[in-house]
CSV table of C-alpha atoms and ligand atoms in Angstrom, one decimal:
chain,number,residue,atom,x,y,z
A,1,UNK,CA,0.0,-0.3,0.3
A,2,UNK,CA,1.1,3.3,-0.9
A,3,UNK,CA,1.5,4.8,2.8
A,4,UNK,CA,2.7,8.8,3.1
A,5,UNK,CA,3.9,9.8,6.6
A,6,UNK,CA,4.2,13.4,7.5
A,7,UNK,CA,7.5,14.5,9.9
A,8,UNK,CA,10.4,13.4,10.0
A,9,UNK,CA,11.1,13.1,13.8
A,10,UNK,CA,11.8,10.1,15.6
A,11,UNK,CA,8.3,8.7,15.4
A,12,UNK,CA,7.3,9.9,11.6
A,13,UNK,CA,11.5,8.3,11.1
A,14,UNK,CA,10.2,5.3,13.0
A,15,UNK,CA,7.1,4.5,11.7
A,16,UNK,CA,8.1,5.0,8.0
A,17,UNK,CA,11.1,2.2,8.7
A,18,UNK,CA,8.5,-0.1,10.3
A,19,UNK,CA,6.0,0.3,7.2
A,20,UNK,CA,8.6,0.4,4.3
A,21,UNK,CA,10.3,-2.4,5.9
A,22,UNK,CA,7.0,-5.2,5.7
A,23,UNK,CA,6.6,-3.5,1.6
A,24,UNK,CA,4.6,-0.9,1.9
A,25,UNK,CA,5.4,2.1,-0.8
A,26,UNK,CA,6.1,4.6,1.5
A,27,UNK,CA,6.9,8.5,1.2
A,28,UNK,CA,8.3,10.7,4.2
A,29,UNK,CA,7.5,14.7,3.9
A,30,UNK,CA,9.5,17.3,6.5
A,31,UNK,CA,9.2,20.2,5.9
A,32,UNK,CA,12.4,21.6,7.0
A,33,UNK,CA,15.7,20.7,4.8
A,34,UNK,CA,17.1,17.7,7.2
A,35,UNK,CA,15.2,15.8,9.9
A,36,UNK,CA,15.3,15.5,13.9
A,37,UNK,CA,15.1,19.6,13.6
A,38,UNK,CA,12.5,20.0,16.7
A,39,UNK,CA,11.9,18.2,19.8
A,40,UNK,CA,13.6,14.9,18.9
A,41,UNK,CA,17.0,16.8,18.2
A,42,UNK,CA,16.7,18.9,20.9
A,43,UNK,CA,15.9,16.7,24.3
A,44,UNK,CA,17.7,15.6,26.8
A,45,UNK,CA,19.3,12.5,24.8
A,46,UNK,CA,17.5,9.8,27.9
A,47,UNK,CA,16.9,6.7,27.4
A,48,UNK,CA,13.5,6.4,30.3
A,49,UNK,CA,13.0,3.0,32.6
A,50,UNK,CA,9.7,3.8,32.4
A,51,UNK,CA,9.3,4.0,36.0
A,52,UNK,CA,7.1,7.3,36.2
A,53,UNK,CA,4.1,6.4,34.4
A,54,UNK,CA,0.2,5.2,35.3
A,55,UNK,CA,0.8,1.6,35.5
A,56,UNK,CA,-1.0,0.6,32.1
A,57,UNK,CA,-0.7,3.2,30.2
A,58,UNK,CA,0.2,3.5,26.8
A,59,UNK,CA,3.9,5.7,28.5
A,60,UNK,CA,3.8,2.6,30.9
A,61,UNK,CA,3.7,0.1,28.3
A,62,UNK,CA,5.5,1.3,25.3
A,63,UNK,CA,8.4,3.5,27.4
A,64,UNK,CA,9.5,0.4,29.8
A,65,UNK,CA,9.9,-2.4,25.9
A,66,UNK,CA,11.6,1.4,24.8
A,67,UNK,CA,13.8,1.0,27.4
A,68,UNK,CA,14.5,-2.9,25.8
A,69,UNK,CA,14.9,-1.5,22.5
A,70,UNK,CA,16.5,1.4,21.6
A,71,UNK,CA,19.8,0.3,23.0
A,72,UNK,CA,19.5,-3.0,21.2
A,73,UNK,CA,18.5,-0.7,17.7
A,74,UNK,CA,21.3,1.6,18.7
A,75,UNK,CA,24.5,-0.9,19.1
A,76,UNK,CA,22.9,-3.0,15.9
A,77,UNK,CA,23.2,0.2,13.9
A,78,UNK,CA,25.9,2.0,15.5
A,79,UNK,CA,24.6,4.9,17.2
A,80,UNK,CA,26.1,6.3,20.2
A,81,UNK,CA,24.7,4.5,23.0
A,82,UNK,CA,25.4,4.0,27.2
A,83,UNK,CA,23.4,2.4,29.6
A,84,UNK,CA,24.9,4.2,32.2
A,85,UNK,CA,21.9,3.7,34.8
A,86,UNK,CA,20.2,7.1,37.0
A,87,UNK,CA,19.8,8.1,40.4
A,88,UNK,CA,16.3,9.8,41.9
A,89,UNK,CA,17.8,11.8,45.0
A,90,UNK,CA,15.5,12.5,47.8
A,91,UNK,CA,17.2,15.4,49.0
A,92,UNK,CA,15.4,15.8,52.4
A,93,UNK,CA,12.9,13.3,54.8
A,94,UNK,CA,10.0,14.9,53.2
A,95,UNK,CA,10.7,13.7,50.1
A,96,UNK,CA,11.1,9.9,51.0
A,97,UNK,CA,7.6,8.8,50.8
A,98,UNK,CA,7.1,10.4,47.4
A,99,UNK,CA,10.1,8.3,46.5
A,100,UNK,CA,9.0,5.2,48.0
A,101,UNK,CA,5.8,5.5,45.8
A,102,UNK,CA,7.9,5.9,42.9
A,103,UNK,CA,9.8,2.5,43.4
A,104,UNK,CA,6.8,0.8,43.9
A,105,UNK,CA,5.5,2.5,40.7
A,106,UNK,CA,8.8,1.7,38.4
A,107,UNK,CA,8.2,-1.9,40.6
A,108,UNK,CA,4.6,-2.0,38.5
A,109,UNK,CA,5.6,-1.2,35.5
A,110,UNK,CA,8.9,-3.7,35.8
A,111,UNK,CA,11.5,-1.6,35.8
A,112,UNK,CA,14.7,-2.7,37.8
A,113,UNK,CA,14.3,0.0,40.8
A,114,UNK,CA,16.5,0.0,44.8
A,115,UNK,CA,15.6,2.0,47.2
A,116,UNK,CA,19.4,3.1,48.1
A,117,UNK,CA,20.6,5.2,51.0
A,118,UNK,CA,23.2,7.8,50.8
A,119,UNK,CA,26.2,6.0,51.1
A,120,UNK,CA,25.2,4.0,48.3
A,121,UNK,CA,24.2,6.9,46.7
A,122,UNK,CA,27.7,8.8,47.1
A,123,UNK,CA,29.0,5.2,45.3
A,124,UNK,CA,27.4,6.2,42.3
A,125,UNK,CA,27.6,9.6,42.4
A,126,UNK,CA,30.4,10.7,45.1
A,127,UNK,CA,29.4,14.5,45.1
A,128,UNK,CA,25.4,14.1,45.6
A,129,UNK,CA,23.1,15.0,48.3
A,130,UNK,CA,20.9,12.9,49.3
A,131,UNK,CA,18.8,10.9,52.5
A,132,UNK,CA,17.8,8.8,50.6
A,133,UNK,CA,18.1,7.5,46.8
A,134,UNK,CA,16.5,5.5,44.2
A,135,UNK,CA,19.0,3.7,41.6
A,136,UNK,CA,17.9,2.6,38.7
A,137,UNK,CA,19.8,0.5,36.5
A,138,UNK,CA,18.4,0.2,32.7
A,139,UNK,CA,18.3,4.5,31.9
A,140,UNK,CA,20.6,5.4,29.2
A,141,UNK,CA,21.7,8.0,27.0
A,142,UNK,CA,21.9,7.7,22.8
A,143,UNK,CA,22.8,10.1,19.8
A,144,UNK,CA,19.0,10.7,19.1
A,145,UNK,CA,20.0,12.2,15.5
A,146,UNK,CA,22.2,9.4,14.7
A,147,UNK,CA,18.9,7.0,15.9
A,148,UNK,CA,17.3,9.0,13.2
A,149,UNK,CA,19.5,8.9,10.2
A,150,UNK,CA,19.8,5.3,10.6
A,151,UNK,CA,15.8,5.0,10.8
A,152,UNK,CA,16.4,7.5,7.3
A,153,UNK,CA,18.6,4.6,6.4
A,154,UNK,CA,16.2,1.9,6.4
A,155,UNK,CA,13.6,3.8,4.7
A,156,UNK,CA,15.6,4.2,1.8
A,157,UNK,CA,16.9,1.0,2.0
A,158,UNK,CA,13.3,-0.3,1.9
A,159,UNK,CA,12.9,1.5,-1.3
A,160,UNK,CA,10.9,4.5,0.3
A,161,UNK,CA,11.3,7.8,-0.3
A,162,UNK,CA,12.0,11.0,1.7
A,163,UNK,CA,11.1,14.1,0.6
A,164,UNK,CA,12.6,17.6,2.8
A,165,UNK,CA,11.9,21.0,2.6
A,166,UNK,CA,8.2,19.8,1.5
A,167,UNK,CA,5.1,20.5,4.0
A,168,UNK,CA,2.2,18.8,4.6
A,169,UNK,CA,-1.1,20.9,4.5
A,170,UNK,CA,-4.2,19.0,4.6
A,171,UNK,CA,-5.9,15.8,3.1
A,172,UNK,CA,-9.1,14.2,2.7
A,173,UNK,CA,-9.7,10.6,2.5
A,174,UNK,CA,-11.9,9.8,-1.1
A,175,UNK,CA,-13.6,6.5,-0.6
A,176,UNK,CA,-9.8,3.7,-0.9
A,177,UNK,CA,-7.9,6.8,-1.3
A,178,UNK,CA,-6.6,9.6,0.8
A,179,UNK,CA,-5.8,13.1,-1.6
A,180,UNK,CA,-3.2,14.8,0.7
A,181,UNK,CA,-1.4,18.7,-0.8
A,182,UNK,CA,1.4,19.8,-0.3
A,183,UNK,CA,3.7,22.5,-0.7
A,184,UNK,CA,7.2,23.0,-1.5
A,185,UNK,CA,8.5,25.5,1.5
A,186,UNK,CA,8.9,29.7,0.1
A,187,UNK,CA,6.2,28.4,-3.0
A,188,UNK,CA,2.5,28.2,-2.8
A,189,UNK,CA,2.7,26.2,-5.3
A,190,UNK,CA,0.1,23.3,-4.1
A,191,UNK,CA,1.3,19.5,-5.5
A,192,UNK,CA,-1.2,17.1,-4.9
A,193,UNK,CA,-0.6,13.2,-4.3
A,194,UNK,CA,-2.4,10.2,-3.7
A,195,UNK,CA,-2.2,7.6,-1.4
A,196,UNK,CA,-3.4,4.2,0.6
A,197,UNK,CA,-3.6,6.4,3.7
A,198,UNK,CA,-1.5,8.8,6.0
A,199,UNK,CA,-0.3,8.9,9.0
A,200,UNK,CA,0.8,12.6,10.6
A,201,UNK,CA,3.4,12.8,12.9
A,202,UNK,CA,3.7,16.2,13.3
A,203,UNK,CA,4.6,17.3,16.7
A,204,UNK,CA,4.5,20.6,17.7
A,205,UNK,CA,1.8,21.0,15.0
A,206,UNK,CA,-0.2,17.8,15.7
A,207,UNK,CA,-3.0,19.6,16.4
A,208,UNK,CA,-3.2,22.0,13.2
A,209,UNK,CA,-2.4,19.1,11.0
A,210,UNK,CA,-6.2,17.0,12.2
A,211,UNK,CA,-7.5,19.9,11.9
A,212,UNK,CA,-6.3,20.9,8.9
A,213,UNK,CA,-7.8,17.0,7.5
A,214,UNK,CA,-11.2,17.3,9.3
A,215,UNK,CA,-10.1,15.5,12.7
A,216,UNK,CA,-10.6,16.8,16.1
A,217,UNK,CA,-7.9,16.9,18.0
A,218,UNK,CA,-9.6,17.1,21.2
A,219,UNK,CA,-6.7,18.9,22.8
A,220,UNK,CA,-4.2,22.0,21.7
A,221,UNK,CA,-0.4,22.1,21.8
A,222,UNK,CA,1.2,24.7,24.1
A,223,UNK,CA,4.5,25.0,23.9
A,224,UNK,CA,7.0,24.7,26.3
A,225,UNK,CA,10.4,25.9,26.3
A,226,UNK,CA,12.9,24.1,27.7
A,227,UNK,CA,16.5,26.0,28.7
A,228,UNK,CA,19.4,24.0,29.3
A,229,UNK,CA,22.6,24.8,30.5
A,230,UNK,CA,26.3,22.6,30.2
A,231,UNK,CA,28.2,22.8,33.2
A,232,UNK,CA,31.4,24.2,33.0
A,233,UNK,CA,34.8,22.1,32.7
A,234,UNK,CA,35.6,22.0,37.0
A,235,UNK,CA,31.4,21.2,37.5
A,236,UNK,CA,31.2,18.3,34.8
A,237,UNK,CA,34.2,16.2,36.5
A,238,UNK,CA,32.0,16.1,40.0
A,239,UNK,CA,28.8,14.3,37.7
A,240,UNK,CA,28.9,10.9,36.6
A,241,UNK,CA,26.1,9.8,35.2
A,242,UNK,CA,22.4,11.2,35.4
A,243,UNK,CA,20.8,12.4,38.5
A,244,UNK,CA,17.3,13.1,39.3
A,245,UNK,CA,15.0,15.5,41.9
A,246,UNK,CA,11.8,13.4,43.2
A,247,UNK,CA,9.2,14.3,40.4
A,248,UNK,CA,6.0,16.1,41.5
A,249,UNK,CA,3.2,13.6,40.4
A,250,UNK,CA,1.0,16.3,39.3
A,251,UNK,CA,3.5,17.7,36.8
A,252,UNK,CA,6.2,15.0,36.2
A,253,UNK,CA,8.1,17.2,33.6
A,254,UNK,CA,9.2,19.8,35.9
A,255,UNK,CA,12.6,19.3,37.9
A,256,UNK,CA,15.6,20.1,36.1
A,257,UNK,CA,18.5,17.1,36.3
A,258,UNK,CA,21.7,17.0,35.6
A,259,UNK,CA,22.4,14.3,32.2
A,260,UNK,CA,25.7,13.3,31.4
A,261,UNK,CA,25.4,13.1,27.4
A,262,UNK,CA,26.0,10.8,24.6
A,263,UNK,CA,28.6,13.4,22.9
A,264,UNK,CA,30.9,14.5,26.4
A,265,UNK,CA,29.5,17.2,28.8
A,266,UNK,CA,26.8,17.3,31.5
A,267,UNK,CA,24.0,19.2,30.7
A,268,UNK,CA,21.4,21.0,33.2
A,269,UNK,CA,17.8,21.5,32.9
A,270,UNK,CA,15.1,22.0,31.9
A,271,UNK,CA,12.6,24.4,32.9
A,272,UNK,CA,9.4,24.6,30.9
A,273,UNK,CA,8.4,28.3,30.5
A,274,UNK,CA,5.6,29.1,28.0
A,275,UNK,CA,7.4,29.4,24.7
A,276,UNK,CA,6.3,32.4,22.5
A,277,UNK,CA,6.6,30.7,19.6
A,278,UNK,CA,6.2,27.0,18.8
A,279,UNK,CA,9.4,26.5,16.8
A,280,UNK,CA,11.3,29.0,18.5
A,281,UNK,CA,13.9,28.4,20.5
A,282,UNK,CA,15.4,31.9,21.4
A,283,UNK,CA,13.4,33.6,24.4
A,284,UNK,CA,12.8,36.9,21.8
A,285,UNK,CA,10.9,33.7,18.8
A,286,UNK,CA,7.8,35.6,18.7
A,287,UNK,CA,5.0,34.4,16.6
A,288,UNK,CA,1.5,36.5,16.5
A,289,UNK,CA,-0.1,33.3,15.4
A,290,UNK,CA,0.9,30.8,18.2
A,291,UNK,CA,0.2,32.9,21.3
A,292,UNK,CA,-3.0,33.4,19.6
A,293,UNK,CA,-3.9,29.9,19.8
A,294,UNK,CA,-2.3,29.6,22.7
A,295,UNK,CA,-3.6,32.3,24.6
A,296,UNK,CA,-7.8,31.8,22.8
A,297,UNK,CA,-7.1,28.5,24.4
A,298,UNK,CA,-9.6,28.3,27.8
A,299,UNK,CA,-7.1,25.4,28.8
A,300,UNK,CA,-4.4,27.3,29.4
A,301,UNK,CA,-6.1,29.7,31.9
A,302,UNK,CA,-7.4,27.1,33.7
A,303,UNK,CA,-3.9,25.9,33.8
A,304,UNK,CA,-1.7,28.8,34.9
A,305,UNK,CA,-4.9,29.7,37.3
A,306,UNK,CA,-4.7,26.5,39.2
A,307,UNK,CA,-0.9,26.4,39.1
A,308,UNK,CA,0.3,29.7,39.3
A,309,UNK,CA,3.1,28.8,41.9
A,310,UNK,CA,5.0,26.7,40.2
A,311,UNK,CA,4.8,28.9,36.6
A,312,UNK,CA,5.8,31.4,38.6
A,313,UNK,CA,8.9,29.3,40.1
A,314,UNK,CA,9.5,28.2,36.6
A,315,UNK,CA,9.1,31.6,34.6
A,316,UNK,CA,11.7,32.8,37.4
A,317,UNK,CA,14.3,30.3,37.2
A,318,UNK,CA,14.0,30.9,33.3
A,319,UNK,CA,15.5,34.5,34.0
A,320,UNK,CA,17.5,33.9,36.8
A,321,UNK,CA,21.2,31.1,36.6
A,322,UNK,CA,21.4,32.1,40.1
A,323,UNK,CA,18.0,30.3,40.7
A,324,UNK,CA,19.0,27.6,38.3
A,325,UNK,CA,22.3,26.9,39.7
A,326,UNK,CA,20.4,26.4,43.5
A,327,UNK,CA,17.9,24.2,42.0
A,328,UNK,CA,20.9,22.1,40.7
A,329,UNK,CA,22.9,22.3,44.0
A,330,UNK,CA,20.3,20.7,45.5
A,331,UNK,CA,21.4,17.6,44.2
A,332,UNK,CA,25.1,19.0,43.9
A,333,UNK,CA,25.6,21.0,46.8
A,334,UNK,CA,28.1,23.6,45.4
A,335,UNK,CA,27.1,24.4,41.9
A,336,UNK,CA,27.0,27.9,41.1
A,337,UNK,CA,26.0,30.3,38.0
A,338,UNK,CA,29.8,30.9,37.2
A,339,UNK,CA,29.4,26.2,37.0
A,340,UNK,CA,26.8,27.1,34.1
A,341,UNK,CA,27.4,27.8,30.6
A,342,UNK,CA,24.5,28.4,27.8
A,343,UNK,CA,23.3,25.4,25.5
A,344,UNK,CA,20.4,25.2,23.0
A,345,UNK,CA,16.5,25.0,24.9
A,346,UNK,CA,13.9,22.7,23.3
A,347,UNK,CA,10.4,23.2,22.9
A,348,UNK,CA,8.0,20.7,24.1
A,349,UNK,CA,4.5,19.8,22.6
A,350,UNK,CA,2.2,19.3,25.3
A,351,UNK,CA,-1.9,18.4,24.5
A,352,UNK,CA,-3.0,20.5,26.9
A,353,UNK,CA,-7.1,19.8,26.8
A,354,UNK,CA,-10.2,22.2,27.3
A,355,UNK,CA,-10.9,22.1,31.0
A,356,UNK,CA,-6.8,22.8,31.8
A,357,UNK,CA,-6.0,19.3,32.3
A,358,UNK,CA,-2.8,17.8,30.4
A,359,UNK,CA,-2.9,15.2,28.3
A,360,UNK,CA,-0.5,12.2,30.2
A,361,UNK,CA,-1.0,9.7,27.8
A,362,UNK,CA,0.8,9.5,24.1
A,363,UNK,CA,-2.3,9.8,22.3
A,364,UNK,CA,-3.8,9.1,18.4
A,365,UNK,CA,-6.2,10.3,16.7
A,366,UNK,CA,-7.9,7.9,13.8
A,367,UNK,CA,-10.3,8.2,10.4
A,368,UNK,CA,-10.8,6.3,8.3
A,369,UNK,CA,-6.7,5.5,6.3
A,370,UNK,CA,-5.4,8.5,8.3
A,371,UNK,CA,-3.6,8.1,11.3
A,372,UNK,CA,-2.7,11.3,13.5
A,373,UNK,CA,0.1,11.2,16.4
A,374,UNK,CA,-1.9,14.1,18.4
A,375,UNK,CA,0.4,13.6,21.2
A,376,UNK,CA,3.9,11.9,22.0
A,377,UNK,CA,5.9,13.8,24.8
A,378,UNK,CA,8.7,12.5,26.6
A,379,UNK,CA,9.4,8.9,26.1
A,380,UNK,CA,8.4,9.1,23.2
A,381,UNK,CA,12.0,8.9,21.7
A,382,UNK,CA,13.1,6.3,24.2
A,383,UNK,CA,9.2,4.5,22.7
A,384,UNK,CA,9.4,5.2,18.9
A,385,UNK,CA,10.0,2.4,17.6
A,386,UNK,CA,7.1,0.4,20.2
A,387,UNK,CA,5.1,3.4,19.6
A,388,UNK,CA,5.7,3.0,15.2
A,389,UNK,CA,4.5,-0.7,16.3
A,390,UNK,CA,1.4,0.6,17.9
A,391,UNK,CA,0.7,3.3,14.6
A,392,UNK,CA,0.7,0.0,12.6
A,393,UNK,CA,-1.7,-1.7,13.8
A,394,UNK,CA,-3.2,1.2,14.3
A,395,UNK,CA,-3.5,2.0,11.0
A,396,UNK,CA,-3.9,-1.5,9.6
A,397,UNK,CA,-7.7,-0.8,11.6
A,398,UNK,CA,-7.9,2.6,10.2
A,399,UNK,CA,-7.3,1.1,6.3
A,400,UNK,CA,-10.0,-1.9,7.4
A,401,UNK,CA,-12.7,0.1,9.0
B,501,LIG,C1,13.4,19.6,26.3
B,501,LIG,C2,13.3,18.3,25.5
B,501,LIG,C3,13.6,16.9,26.2
B,501,LIG,C4,13.3,15.4,25.8
B,501,LIG,N1,14.0,14.4,27.0
B,501,LIG,C5,13.8,13.6,26.2
B,501,LIG,C6,14.5,12.3,26.6
B,501,LIG,O1,15.7,12.7,27.1
B,501,LIG,N2,13.9,11.6,26.4
B,501,LIG,C7,12.3,11.2,25.3
B,501,LIG,O2,12.5,9.7,25.4
B,501,LIG,N3,12.0,12.0,25.4
B,501,LIG,C8,12.3,13.2,25.4
B,501,LIG,N4,11.4,14.2,24.8
B,501,LIG,C9,10.7,14.2,24.3
B,501,LIG,C10,11.0,13.4,22.5
B,501,LIG,O3,12.0,14.3,22.4
B,501,LIG,C11,10.0,13.9,21.6
B,501,LIG,O4,8.8,12.5,22.0
B,501,LIG,C12,10.1,13.4,20.7
B,501,LIG,O5,10.9,13.4,19.8
B,501,LIG,C13,8.7,13.9,19.4
B,501,LIG,O6,8.7,13.2,18.2
B,501,LIG,P1,7.9,13.7,17.0
B,501,LIG,O7,8.6,12.8,15.9
B,501,LIG,O8,6.8,13.3,17.6
B,501,LIG,O9,8.2,14.8,17.3
B,501,LIG,P2,9.3,15.9,16.4
B,501,LIG,O10,10.6,15.6,16.3
B,501,LIG,O11,8.6,17.8,16.7
B,501,LIG,O12,9.2,16.1,15.0
B,501,LIG,C14,8.0,16.2,14.4
B,501,LIG,C15,8.4,16.9,12.6
B,501,LIG,O13,7.5,17.0,11.7
B,501,LIG,C16,7.5,17.9,11.3
B,501,LIG,N5,6.5,19.4,11.0
B,501,LIG,C17,5.3,19.8,11.4
B,501,LIG,N6,4.3,20.1,10.4
B,501,LIG,C18,4.6,19.5,9.1
B,501,LIG,C19,4.3,19.8,8.2
B,501,LIG,N7,2.7,20.8,8.2
B,501,LIG,N8,4.4,19.4,7.1
B,501,LIG,C20,5.8,18.2,6.7
B,501,LIG,N9,6.8,18.2,8.1
B,501,LIG,C21,6.0,18.9,8.9
B,501,LIG,C22,8.4,19.2,12.6
B,501,LIG,O14,9.2,19.9,11.1
B,501,LIG,C23,9.4,18.5,12.8
B,501,LIG,O15,10.5,17.5,12.2
B,501,LIG,C24,12.3,15.8,25.4
B,501,LIG,C25,11.3,17.0,24.5
B,501,LIG,C26,11.9,17.6,25.0
B,501,LIG,C27,11.0,18.7,24.3
């Protein structure tokens, strides 16, 4: 079958590789000049273990499977990967019950987690400060851009095609065909393409692309910028692997952490502040359309009203390297603003419902012969090969319907 896949991030490429390898005739279209230009190429590079997610959810199931399949894939393809393990640290007694809950959740998800004391934690990370910690052996780091290059090569080897600089503008199912329209970057000349099915993996544009196909996404994508620093040479020798704080269960993605990077060095971050443009990585990047979309969504105001205090803390930390360093020195004492070197930011696509609740789990929407990935936040890079399998079976059902 002829399948049009939209988006050359890790989800689009993993799906395209899977479909091409089973014999489908695959065309991937990507509006940027290269792959992995947005979330996939600007993330923390962590292979998550599956610790945090609600048992039974897609995130828990596909995340835990991805924690096994992603390092296997990377090793087989010669992509840099390391299973270095991580520590989640409770810095005071008040955090220990939440650490315990996390340990139980991890165990329910089949993750190999151990509660350890401060002395053992210091065997792994000599400079860490904690009263207790969780040790997770299966967490790793990987070059996700390299993973995407390997997936793109698989698409091409299996006879598929990837066209860059070509934007998808919408599609309609007409009987047993899907008609899609595309235009090349900088051109308004519309090209029509016919396919048997379409899979749309548009990341930060997911809601708009679904709407352009007549599909109600059920949520709006609100962009949150995640700012990073790199530790300078002296401070980076003080961190061996990955050190995370105990997450707030209401906002598991908040909380800056220290992450050894696969290419060397230690990243610190990210925080999470409302981005003024969906694909804007500098503070000064503003898109009036993106801002209007975010601010006109009642869900954002409801989220803000309920959570103004943690939101304000994130904004303050965004404005002050001293506060950023203070958060990090809760984990490793003595990190100062002088140790922080600004590093490129990422923007998370967070699907937000009208009532102000975050869409927590991975979310697909279907129409006959169409699959739309609406919400694929972290750990979707880790779980990408598993999400691709899930998309494949969802697509087959959408074609048979
Ligand atoms: C700051 C940050 C840190 C993260 N850390 C981790 C981590 O450590 N581990 C982990 O597992 N996950 C992490 N994640 C999450 C992970 O990066 C994402 O879940 C994953 O990359 C999503 O992949 P994607 O393909 O859906 O989206 P993207 O990578 O954003 O790709 C979507 C693609 O669609 C293209 N596109 C959009 N509109 C069109 C159009 N009209 N026509 C053609 N193409 C279009 C875009 O240009 C883009 O290339 C992190 C995310 C962020 C932002």
